[in-house]
PDB file of N, CA and C in Angstrom:
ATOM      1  N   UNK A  21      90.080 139.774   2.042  1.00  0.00           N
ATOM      2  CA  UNK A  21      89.637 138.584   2.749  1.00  0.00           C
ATOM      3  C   UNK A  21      88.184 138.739   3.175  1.00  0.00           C
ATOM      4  N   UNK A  22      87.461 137.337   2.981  1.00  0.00           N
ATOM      5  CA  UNK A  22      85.820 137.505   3.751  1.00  0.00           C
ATOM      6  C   UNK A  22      85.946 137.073   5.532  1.00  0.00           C
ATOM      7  N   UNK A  23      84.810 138.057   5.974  1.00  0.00           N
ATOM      8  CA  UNK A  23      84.660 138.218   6.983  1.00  0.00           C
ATOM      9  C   UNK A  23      84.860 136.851   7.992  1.00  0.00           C
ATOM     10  N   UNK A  24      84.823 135.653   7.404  1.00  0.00           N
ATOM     11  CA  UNK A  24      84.753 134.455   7.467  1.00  0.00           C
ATOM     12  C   UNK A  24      86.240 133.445   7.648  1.00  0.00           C
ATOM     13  N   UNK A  25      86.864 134.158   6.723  1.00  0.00           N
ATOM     14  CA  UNK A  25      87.905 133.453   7.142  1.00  0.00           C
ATOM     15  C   UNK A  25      89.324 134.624   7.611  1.00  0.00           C
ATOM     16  N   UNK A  26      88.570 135.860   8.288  1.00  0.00           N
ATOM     17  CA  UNK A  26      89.286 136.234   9.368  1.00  0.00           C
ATOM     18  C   UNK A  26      88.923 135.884  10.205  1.00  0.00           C
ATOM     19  N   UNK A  27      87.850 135.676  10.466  1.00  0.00           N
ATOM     20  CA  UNK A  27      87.539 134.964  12.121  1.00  0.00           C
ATOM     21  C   UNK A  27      88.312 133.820  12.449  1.00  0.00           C
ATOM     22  N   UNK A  28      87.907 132.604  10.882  1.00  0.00           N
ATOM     23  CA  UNK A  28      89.039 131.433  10.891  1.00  0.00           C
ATOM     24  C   UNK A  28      90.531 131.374  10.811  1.00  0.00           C
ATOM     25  N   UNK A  29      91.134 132.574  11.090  1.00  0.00           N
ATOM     26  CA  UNK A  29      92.477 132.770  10.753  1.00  0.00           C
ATOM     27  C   UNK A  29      92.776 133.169  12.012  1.00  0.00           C
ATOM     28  N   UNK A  30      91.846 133.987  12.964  1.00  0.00           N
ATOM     29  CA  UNK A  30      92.545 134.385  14.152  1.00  0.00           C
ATOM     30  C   UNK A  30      91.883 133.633  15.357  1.00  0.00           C
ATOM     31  N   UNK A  31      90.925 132.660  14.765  1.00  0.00           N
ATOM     32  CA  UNK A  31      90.453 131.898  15.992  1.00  0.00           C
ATOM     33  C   UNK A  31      91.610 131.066  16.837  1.00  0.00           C
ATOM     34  N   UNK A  32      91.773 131.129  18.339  1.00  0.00           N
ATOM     35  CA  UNK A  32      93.194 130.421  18.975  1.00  0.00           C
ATOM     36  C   UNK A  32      92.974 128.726  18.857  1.00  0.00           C
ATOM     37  N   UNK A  33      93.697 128.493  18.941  1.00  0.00           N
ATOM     38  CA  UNK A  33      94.330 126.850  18.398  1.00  0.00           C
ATOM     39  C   UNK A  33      94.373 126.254  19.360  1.00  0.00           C
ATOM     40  N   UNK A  34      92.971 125.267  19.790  1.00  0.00           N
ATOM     41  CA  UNK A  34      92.930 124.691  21.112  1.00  0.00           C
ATOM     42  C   UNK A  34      93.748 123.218  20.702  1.00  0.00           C
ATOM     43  N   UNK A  35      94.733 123.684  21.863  1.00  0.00           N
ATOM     44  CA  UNK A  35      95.161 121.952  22.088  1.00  0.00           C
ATOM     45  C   UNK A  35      94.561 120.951  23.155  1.00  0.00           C
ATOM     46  N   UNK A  36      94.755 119.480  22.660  1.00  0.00           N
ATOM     47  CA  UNK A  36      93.852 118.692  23.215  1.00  0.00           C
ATOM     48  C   UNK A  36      94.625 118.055  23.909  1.00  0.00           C
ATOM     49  N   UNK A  37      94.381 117.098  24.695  1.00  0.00           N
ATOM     50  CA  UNK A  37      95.171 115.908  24.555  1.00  0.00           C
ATOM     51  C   UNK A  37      95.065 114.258  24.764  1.00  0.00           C
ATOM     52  N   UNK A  38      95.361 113.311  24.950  1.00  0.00           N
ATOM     53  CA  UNK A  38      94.889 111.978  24.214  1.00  0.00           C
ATOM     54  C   UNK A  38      93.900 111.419  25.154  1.00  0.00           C
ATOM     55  N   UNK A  39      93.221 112.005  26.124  1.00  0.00           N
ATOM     56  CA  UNK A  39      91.860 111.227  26.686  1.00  0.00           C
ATOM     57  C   UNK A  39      90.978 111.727  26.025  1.00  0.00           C
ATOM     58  N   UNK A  40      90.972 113.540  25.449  1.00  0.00           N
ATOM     59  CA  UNK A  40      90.425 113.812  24.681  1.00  0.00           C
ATOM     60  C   UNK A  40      90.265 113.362  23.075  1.00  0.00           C
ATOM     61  N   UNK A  41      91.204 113.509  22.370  1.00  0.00           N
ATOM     62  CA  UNK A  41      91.410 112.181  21.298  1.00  0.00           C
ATOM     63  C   UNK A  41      90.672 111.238  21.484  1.00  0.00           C
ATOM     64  N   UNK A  42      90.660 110.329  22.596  1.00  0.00           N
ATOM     65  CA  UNK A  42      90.364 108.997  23.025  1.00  0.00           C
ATOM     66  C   UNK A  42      88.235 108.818  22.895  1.00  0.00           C
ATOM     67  N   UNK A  43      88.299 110.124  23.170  1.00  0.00           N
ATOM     68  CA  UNK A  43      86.553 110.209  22.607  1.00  0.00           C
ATOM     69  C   UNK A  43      86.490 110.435  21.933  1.00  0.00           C
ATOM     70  N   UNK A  44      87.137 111.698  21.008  1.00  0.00           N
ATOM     71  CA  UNK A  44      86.622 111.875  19.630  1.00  0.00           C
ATOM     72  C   UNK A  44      86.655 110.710  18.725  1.00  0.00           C
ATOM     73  N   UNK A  45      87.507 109.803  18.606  1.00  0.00           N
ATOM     74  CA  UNK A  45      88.060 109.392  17.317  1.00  0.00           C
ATOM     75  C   UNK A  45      87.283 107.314  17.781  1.00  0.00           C
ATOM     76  N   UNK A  46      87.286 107.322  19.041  1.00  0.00           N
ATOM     77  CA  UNK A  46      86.639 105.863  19.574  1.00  0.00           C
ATOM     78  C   UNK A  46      87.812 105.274  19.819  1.00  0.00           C
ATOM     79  N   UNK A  47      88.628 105.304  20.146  1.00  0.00           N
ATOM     80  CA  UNK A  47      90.187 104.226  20.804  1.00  0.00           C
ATOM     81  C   UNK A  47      90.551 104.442  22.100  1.00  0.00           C
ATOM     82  N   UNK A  48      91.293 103.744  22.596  1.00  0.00           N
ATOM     83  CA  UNK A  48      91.415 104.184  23.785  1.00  0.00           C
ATOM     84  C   UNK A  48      93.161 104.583  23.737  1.00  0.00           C
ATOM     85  N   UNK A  49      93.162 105.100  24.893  1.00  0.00           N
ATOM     86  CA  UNK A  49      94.507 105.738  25.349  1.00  0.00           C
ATOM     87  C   UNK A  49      95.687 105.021  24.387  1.00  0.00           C
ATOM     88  N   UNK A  50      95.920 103.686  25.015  1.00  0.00           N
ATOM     89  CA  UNK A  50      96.526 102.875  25.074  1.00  0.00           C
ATOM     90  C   UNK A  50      96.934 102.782  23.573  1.00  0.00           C
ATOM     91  N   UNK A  51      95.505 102.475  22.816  1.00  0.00           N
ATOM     92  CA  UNK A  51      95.891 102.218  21.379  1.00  0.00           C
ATOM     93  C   UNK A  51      96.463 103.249  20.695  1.00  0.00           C
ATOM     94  N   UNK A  52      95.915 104.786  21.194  1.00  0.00           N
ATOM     95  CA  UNK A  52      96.251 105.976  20.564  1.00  0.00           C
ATOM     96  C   UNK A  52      97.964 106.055  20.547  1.00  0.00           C
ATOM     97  N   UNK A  53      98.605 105.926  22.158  1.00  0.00           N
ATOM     98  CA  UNK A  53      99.775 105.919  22.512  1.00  0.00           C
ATOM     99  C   UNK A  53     100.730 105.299  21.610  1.00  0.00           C
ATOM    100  N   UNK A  54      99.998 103.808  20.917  1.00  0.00           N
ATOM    101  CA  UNK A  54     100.714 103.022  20.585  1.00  0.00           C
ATOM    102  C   UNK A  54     100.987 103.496  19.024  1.00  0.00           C
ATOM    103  N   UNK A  55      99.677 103.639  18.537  1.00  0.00           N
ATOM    104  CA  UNK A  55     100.224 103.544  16.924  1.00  0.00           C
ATOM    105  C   UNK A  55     100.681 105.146  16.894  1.00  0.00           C
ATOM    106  N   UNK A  56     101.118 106.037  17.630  1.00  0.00           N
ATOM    107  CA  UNK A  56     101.982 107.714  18.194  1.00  0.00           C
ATOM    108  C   UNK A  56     103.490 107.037  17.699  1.00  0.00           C
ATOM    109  N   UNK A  57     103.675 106.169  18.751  1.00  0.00           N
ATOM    110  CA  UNK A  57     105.367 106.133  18.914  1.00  0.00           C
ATOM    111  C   UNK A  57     105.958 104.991  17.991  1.00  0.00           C
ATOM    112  N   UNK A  58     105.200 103.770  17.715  1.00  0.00           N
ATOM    113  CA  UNK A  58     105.838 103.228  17.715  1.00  0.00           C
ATOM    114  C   UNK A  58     106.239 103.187  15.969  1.00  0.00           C
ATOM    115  N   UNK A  59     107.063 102.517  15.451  1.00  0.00           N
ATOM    116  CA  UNK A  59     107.513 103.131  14.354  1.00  0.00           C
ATOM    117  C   UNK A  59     106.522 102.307  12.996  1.00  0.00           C
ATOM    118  N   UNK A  60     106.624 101.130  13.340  1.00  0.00           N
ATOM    119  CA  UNK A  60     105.501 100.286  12.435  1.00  0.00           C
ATOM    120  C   UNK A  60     104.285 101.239  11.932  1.00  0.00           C
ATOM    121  N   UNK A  61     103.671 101.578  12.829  1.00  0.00           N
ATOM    122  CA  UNK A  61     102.286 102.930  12.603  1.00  0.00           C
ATOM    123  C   UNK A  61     102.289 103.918  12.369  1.00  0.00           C
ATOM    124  N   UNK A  62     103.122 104.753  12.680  1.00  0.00           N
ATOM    125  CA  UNK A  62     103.400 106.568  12.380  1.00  0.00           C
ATOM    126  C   UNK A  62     102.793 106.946  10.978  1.00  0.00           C
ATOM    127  N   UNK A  63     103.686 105.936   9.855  1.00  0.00           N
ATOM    128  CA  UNK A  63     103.434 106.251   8.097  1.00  0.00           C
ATOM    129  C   UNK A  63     101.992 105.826   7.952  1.00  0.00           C
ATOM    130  N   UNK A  64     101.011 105.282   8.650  1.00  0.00           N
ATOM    131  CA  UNK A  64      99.918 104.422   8.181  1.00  0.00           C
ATOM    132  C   UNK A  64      98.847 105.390   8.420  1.00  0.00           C
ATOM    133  N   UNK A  65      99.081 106.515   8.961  1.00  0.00           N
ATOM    134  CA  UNK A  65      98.055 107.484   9.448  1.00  0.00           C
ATOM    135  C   UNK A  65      96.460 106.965   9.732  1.00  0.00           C
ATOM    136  N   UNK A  66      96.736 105.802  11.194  1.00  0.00           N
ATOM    137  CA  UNK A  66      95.711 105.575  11.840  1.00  0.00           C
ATOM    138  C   UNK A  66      95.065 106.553  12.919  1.00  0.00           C
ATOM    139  N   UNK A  67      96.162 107.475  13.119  1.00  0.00           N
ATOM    140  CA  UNK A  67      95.523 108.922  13.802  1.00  0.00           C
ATOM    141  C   UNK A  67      95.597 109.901  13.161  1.00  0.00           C
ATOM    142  N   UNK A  68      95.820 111.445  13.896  1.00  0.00           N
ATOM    143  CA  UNK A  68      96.685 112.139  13.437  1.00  0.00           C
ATOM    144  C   UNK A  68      97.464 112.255  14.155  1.00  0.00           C
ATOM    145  N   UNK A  69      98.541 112.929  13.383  1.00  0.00           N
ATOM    146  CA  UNK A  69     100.169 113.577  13.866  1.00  0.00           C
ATOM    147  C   UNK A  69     100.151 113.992  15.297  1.00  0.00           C
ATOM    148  N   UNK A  70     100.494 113.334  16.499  1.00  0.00           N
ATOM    149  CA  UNK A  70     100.928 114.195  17.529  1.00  0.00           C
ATOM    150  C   UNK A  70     101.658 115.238  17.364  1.00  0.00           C
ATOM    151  N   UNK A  71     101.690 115.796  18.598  1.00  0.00           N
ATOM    152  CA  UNK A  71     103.185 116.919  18.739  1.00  0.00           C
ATOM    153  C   UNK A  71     103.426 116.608  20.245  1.00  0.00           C
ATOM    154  N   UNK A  72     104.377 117.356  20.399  1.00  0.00           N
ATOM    155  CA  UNK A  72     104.467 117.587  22.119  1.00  0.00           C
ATOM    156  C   UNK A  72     105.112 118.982  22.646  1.00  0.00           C
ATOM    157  N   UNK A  73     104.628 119.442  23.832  1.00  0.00           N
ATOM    158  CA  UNK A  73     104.682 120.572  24.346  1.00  0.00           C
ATOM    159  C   UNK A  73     106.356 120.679  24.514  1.00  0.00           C
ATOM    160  N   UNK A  74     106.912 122.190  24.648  1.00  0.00           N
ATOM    161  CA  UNK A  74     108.136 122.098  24.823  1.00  0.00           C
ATOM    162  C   UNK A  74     108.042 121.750  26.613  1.00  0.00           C
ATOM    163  N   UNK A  75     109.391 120.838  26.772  1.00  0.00           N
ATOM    164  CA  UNK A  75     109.645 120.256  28.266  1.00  0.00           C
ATOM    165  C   UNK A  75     108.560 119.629  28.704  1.00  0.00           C
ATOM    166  N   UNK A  76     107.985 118.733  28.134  1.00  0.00           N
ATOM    167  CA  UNK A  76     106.607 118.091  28.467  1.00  0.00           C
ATOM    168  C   UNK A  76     106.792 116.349  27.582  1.00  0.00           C
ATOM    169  N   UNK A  77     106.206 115.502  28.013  1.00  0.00           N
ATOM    170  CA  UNK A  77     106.184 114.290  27.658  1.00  0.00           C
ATOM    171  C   UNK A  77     104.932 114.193  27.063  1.00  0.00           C
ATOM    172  N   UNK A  78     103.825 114.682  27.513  1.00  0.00           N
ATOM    173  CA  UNK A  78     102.474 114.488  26.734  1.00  0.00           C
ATOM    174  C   UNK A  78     102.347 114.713  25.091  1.00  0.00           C
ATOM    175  N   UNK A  79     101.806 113.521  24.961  1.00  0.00           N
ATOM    176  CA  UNK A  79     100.929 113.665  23.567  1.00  0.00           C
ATOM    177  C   UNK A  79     100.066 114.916  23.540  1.00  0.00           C
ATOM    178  N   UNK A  80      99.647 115.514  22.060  1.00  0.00           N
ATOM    179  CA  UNK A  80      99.215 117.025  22.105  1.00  0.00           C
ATOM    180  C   UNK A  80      98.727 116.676  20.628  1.00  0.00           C
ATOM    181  N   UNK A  81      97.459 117.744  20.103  1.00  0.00           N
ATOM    182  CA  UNK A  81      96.959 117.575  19.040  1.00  0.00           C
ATOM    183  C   UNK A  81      96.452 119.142  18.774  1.00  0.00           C
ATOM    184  N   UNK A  82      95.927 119.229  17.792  1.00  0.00           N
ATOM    185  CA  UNK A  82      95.231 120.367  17.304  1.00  0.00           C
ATOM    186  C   UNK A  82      94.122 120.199  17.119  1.00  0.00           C
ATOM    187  N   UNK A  83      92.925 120.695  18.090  1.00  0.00           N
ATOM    188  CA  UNK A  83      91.806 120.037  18.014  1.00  0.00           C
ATOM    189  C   UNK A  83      91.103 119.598  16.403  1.00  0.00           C
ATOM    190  N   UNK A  84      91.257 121.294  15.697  1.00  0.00           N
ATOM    191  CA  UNK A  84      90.963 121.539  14.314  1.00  0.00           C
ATOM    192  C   UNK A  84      91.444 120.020  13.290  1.00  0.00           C
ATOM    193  N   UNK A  85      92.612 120.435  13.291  1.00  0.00           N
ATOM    194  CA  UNK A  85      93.632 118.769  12.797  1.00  0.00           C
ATOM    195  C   UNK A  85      92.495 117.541  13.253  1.00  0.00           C
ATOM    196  N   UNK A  86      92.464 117.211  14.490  1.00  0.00           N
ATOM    197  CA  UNK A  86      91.645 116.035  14.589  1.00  0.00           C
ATOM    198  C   UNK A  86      90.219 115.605  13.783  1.00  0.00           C
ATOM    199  N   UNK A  87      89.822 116.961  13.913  1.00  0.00           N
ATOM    200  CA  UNK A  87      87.927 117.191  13.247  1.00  0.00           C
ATOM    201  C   UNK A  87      88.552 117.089  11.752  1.00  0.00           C
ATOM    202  N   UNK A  88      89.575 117.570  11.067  1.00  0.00           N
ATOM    203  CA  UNK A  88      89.768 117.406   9.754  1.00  0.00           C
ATOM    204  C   UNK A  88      90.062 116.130   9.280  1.00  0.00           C
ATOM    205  N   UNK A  89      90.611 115.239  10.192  1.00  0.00           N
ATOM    206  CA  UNK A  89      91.249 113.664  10.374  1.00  0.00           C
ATOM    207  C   UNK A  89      89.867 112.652  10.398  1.00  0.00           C
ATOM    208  N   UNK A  90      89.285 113.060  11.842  1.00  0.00           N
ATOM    209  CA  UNK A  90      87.998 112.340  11.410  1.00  0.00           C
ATOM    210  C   UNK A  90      87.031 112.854   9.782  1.00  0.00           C
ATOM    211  N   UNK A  91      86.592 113.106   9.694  1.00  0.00           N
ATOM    212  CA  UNK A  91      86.215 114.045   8.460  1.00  0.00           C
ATOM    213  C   UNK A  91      86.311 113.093   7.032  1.00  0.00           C
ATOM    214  N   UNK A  92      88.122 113.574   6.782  1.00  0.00           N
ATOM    215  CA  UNK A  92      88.393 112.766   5.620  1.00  0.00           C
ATOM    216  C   UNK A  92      88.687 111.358   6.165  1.00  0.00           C
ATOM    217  N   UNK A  93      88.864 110.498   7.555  1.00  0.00           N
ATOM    218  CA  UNK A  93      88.820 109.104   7.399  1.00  0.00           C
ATOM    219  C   UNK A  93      86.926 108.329   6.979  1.00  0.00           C
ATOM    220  N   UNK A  94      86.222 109.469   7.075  1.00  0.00           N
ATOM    221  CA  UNK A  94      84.645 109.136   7.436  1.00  0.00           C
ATOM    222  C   UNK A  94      84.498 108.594   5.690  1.00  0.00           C
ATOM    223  N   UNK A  95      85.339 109.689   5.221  1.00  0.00           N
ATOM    224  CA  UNK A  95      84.701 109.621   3.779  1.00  0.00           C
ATOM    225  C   UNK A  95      85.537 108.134   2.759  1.00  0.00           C
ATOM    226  N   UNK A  96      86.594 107.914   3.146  1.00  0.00           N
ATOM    227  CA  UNK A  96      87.296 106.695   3.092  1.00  0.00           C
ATOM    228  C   UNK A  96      86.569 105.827   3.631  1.00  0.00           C
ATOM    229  N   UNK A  97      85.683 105.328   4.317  1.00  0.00           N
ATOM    230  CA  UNK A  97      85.325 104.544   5.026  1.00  0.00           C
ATOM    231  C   UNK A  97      83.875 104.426   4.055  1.00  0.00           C
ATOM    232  N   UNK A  98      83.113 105.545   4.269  1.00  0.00           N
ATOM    233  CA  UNK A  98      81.939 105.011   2.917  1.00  0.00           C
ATOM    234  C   UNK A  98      82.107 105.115   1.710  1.00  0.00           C
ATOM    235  N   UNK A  99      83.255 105.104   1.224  1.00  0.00           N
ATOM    236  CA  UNK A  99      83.109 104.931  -0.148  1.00  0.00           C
ATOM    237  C   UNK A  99      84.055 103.045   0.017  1.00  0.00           C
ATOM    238  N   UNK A 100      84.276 103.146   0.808  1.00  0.00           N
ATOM    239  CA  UNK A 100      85.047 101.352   0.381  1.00  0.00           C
ATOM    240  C   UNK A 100      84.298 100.477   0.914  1.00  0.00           C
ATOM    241  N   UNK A 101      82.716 100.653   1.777  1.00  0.00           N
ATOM    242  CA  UNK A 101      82.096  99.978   2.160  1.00  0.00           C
ATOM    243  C   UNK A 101      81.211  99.366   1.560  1.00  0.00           C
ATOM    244  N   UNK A 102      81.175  99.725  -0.284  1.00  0.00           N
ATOM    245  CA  UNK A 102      80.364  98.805  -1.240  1.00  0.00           C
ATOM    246  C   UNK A 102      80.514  97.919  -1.498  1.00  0.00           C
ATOM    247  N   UNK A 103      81.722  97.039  -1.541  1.00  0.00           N
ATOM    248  CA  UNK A 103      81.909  95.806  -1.884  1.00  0.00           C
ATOM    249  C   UNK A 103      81.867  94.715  -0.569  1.00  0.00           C
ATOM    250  N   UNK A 104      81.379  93.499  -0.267  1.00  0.00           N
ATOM    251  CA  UNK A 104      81.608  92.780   1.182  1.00  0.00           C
ATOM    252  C   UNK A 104      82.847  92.193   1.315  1.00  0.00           C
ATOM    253  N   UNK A 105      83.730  92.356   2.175  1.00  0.00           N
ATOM    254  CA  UNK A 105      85.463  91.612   1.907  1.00  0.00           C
ATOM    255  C   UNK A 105      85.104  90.241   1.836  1.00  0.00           C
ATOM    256  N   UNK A 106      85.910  89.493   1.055  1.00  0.00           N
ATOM    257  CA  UNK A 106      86.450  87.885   1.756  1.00  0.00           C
ATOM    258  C   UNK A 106      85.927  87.176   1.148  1.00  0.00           C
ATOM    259  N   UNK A 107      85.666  85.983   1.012  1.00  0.00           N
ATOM    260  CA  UNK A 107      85.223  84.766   0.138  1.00  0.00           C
ATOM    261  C   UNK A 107      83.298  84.454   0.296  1.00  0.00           C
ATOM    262  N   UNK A 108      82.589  84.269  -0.662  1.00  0.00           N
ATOM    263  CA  UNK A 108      81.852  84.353  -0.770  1.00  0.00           C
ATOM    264  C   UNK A 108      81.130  82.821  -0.010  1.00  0.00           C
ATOM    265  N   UNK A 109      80.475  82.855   1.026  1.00  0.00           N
ATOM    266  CA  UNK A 109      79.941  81.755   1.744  1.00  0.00           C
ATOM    267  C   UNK A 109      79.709  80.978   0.918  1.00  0.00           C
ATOM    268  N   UNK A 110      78.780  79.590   1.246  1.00  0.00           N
ATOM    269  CA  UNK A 110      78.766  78.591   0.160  1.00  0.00           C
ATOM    270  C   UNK A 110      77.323  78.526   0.194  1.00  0.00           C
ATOM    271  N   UNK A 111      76.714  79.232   0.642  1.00  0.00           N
ATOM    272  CA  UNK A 111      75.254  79.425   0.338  1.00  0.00           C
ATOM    273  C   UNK A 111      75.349  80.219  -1.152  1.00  0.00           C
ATOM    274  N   UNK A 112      76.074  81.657  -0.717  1.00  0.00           N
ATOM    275  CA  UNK A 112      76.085  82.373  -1.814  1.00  0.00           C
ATOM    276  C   UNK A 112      76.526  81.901  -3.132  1.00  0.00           C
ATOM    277  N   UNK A 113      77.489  81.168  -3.068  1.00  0.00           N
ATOM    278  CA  UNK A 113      78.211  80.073  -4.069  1.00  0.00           C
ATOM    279  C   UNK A 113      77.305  79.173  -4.521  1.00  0.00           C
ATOM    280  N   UNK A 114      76.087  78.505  -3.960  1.00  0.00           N
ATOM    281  CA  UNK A 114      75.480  77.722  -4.864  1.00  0.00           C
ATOM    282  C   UNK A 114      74.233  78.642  -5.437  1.00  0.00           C
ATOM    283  N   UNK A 115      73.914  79.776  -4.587  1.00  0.00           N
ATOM    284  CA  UNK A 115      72.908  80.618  -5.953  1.00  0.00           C
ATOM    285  C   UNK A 115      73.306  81.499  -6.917  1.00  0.00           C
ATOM    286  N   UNK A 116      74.171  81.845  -6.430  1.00  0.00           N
ATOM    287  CA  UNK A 116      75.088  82.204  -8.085  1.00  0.00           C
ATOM    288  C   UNK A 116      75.350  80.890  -8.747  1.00  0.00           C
ATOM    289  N   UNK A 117      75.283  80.018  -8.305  1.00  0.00           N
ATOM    290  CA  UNK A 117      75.548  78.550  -9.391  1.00  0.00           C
ATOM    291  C   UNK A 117      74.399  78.389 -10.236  1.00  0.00           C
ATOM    292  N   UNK A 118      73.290  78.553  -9.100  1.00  0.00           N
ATOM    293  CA  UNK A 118      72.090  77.629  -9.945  1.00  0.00           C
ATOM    294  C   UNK A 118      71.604  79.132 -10.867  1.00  0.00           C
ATOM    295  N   UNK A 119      71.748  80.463 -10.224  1.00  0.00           N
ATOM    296  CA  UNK A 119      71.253  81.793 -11.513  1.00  0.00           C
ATOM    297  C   UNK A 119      71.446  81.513 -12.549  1.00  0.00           C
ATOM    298  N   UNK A 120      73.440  80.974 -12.948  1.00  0.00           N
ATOM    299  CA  UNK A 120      74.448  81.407 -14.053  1.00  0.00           C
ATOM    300  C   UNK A 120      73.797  79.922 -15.082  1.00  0.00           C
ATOM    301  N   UNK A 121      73.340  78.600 -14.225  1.00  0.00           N
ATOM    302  CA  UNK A 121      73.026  77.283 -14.657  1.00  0.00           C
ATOM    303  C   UNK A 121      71.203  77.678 -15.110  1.00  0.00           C
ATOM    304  N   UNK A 122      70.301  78.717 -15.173  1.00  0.00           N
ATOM    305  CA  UNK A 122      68.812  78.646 -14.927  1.00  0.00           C
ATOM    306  C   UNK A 122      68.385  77.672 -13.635  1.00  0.00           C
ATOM    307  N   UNK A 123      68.807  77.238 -12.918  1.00  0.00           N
ATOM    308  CA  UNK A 123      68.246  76.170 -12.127  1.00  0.00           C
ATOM    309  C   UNK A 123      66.710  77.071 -11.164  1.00  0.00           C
ATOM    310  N   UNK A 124      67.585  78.683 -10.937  1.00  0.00           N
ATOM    311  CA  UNK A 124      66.718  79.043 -10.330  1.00  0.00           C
ATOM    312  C   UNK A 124      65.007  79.263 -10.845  1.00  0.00           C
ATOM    313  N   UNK A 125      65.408  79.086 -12.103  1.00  0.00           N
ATOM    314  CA  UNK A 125      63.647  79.626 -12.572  1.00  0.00           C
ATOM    315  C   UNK A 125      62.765  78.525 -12.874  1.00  0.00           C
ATOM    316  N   UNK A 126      63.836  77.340 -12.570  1.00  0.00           N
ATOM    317  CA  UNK A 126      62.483  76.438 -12.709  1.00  0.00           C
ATOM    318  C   UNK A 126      61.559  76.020 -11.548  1.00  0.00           C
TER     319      UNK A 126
END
């Protein structure tokens, strides 16, 4: 093994928990709480995976897990941001009309 990922193998595993979440990721409590439990959201992986402490009610994370969560949602996010969603205004609709017609070059 490199020197590198013994350090990363025995570094301790800070747990967080959801006020902390609540800055890293930009949501608040509330929303975090919600798409946690409720069953509609869990599969959609708008966070990451809670856990919870044994004999404890709190939400709990792995800080590491979170930084890996933000990370790969960052990279999902600029690669689908090339195209503009939704129907093309009607400005845009009549200069693509008059390009496809020459209208524009006269």
């Amino acid at each position: 093994m490199q020197p590198e990922s013994i350090a990363a193998f025995h570094a301790p595993l800070r747990v967080i928990f959801i006020e902390t979440v609540a800055e890293l990721i930009g949501k608040t409590p509330t929303t975090i709480r919600t798409f946690a439990t409720h069953r509609r959201y869990k599969d959609r992986n708008l966070i990451p995976r809670p856990f919870k402490m044994p004999n404890s009610r709190r939400l709990c994370w792995y800080e590491h897990e979170v930084r890996q969560w933000i990370e790969s949602s960052r990279q999902e996010v600029t690669t689908a941001a090339g195209r503009k969603p939704g129907r093309p205004t009607k400005r845009e609709q009549l200069e693509r009309h008059r390009w496809a017609t020459g209208e524009a070059a006269r």
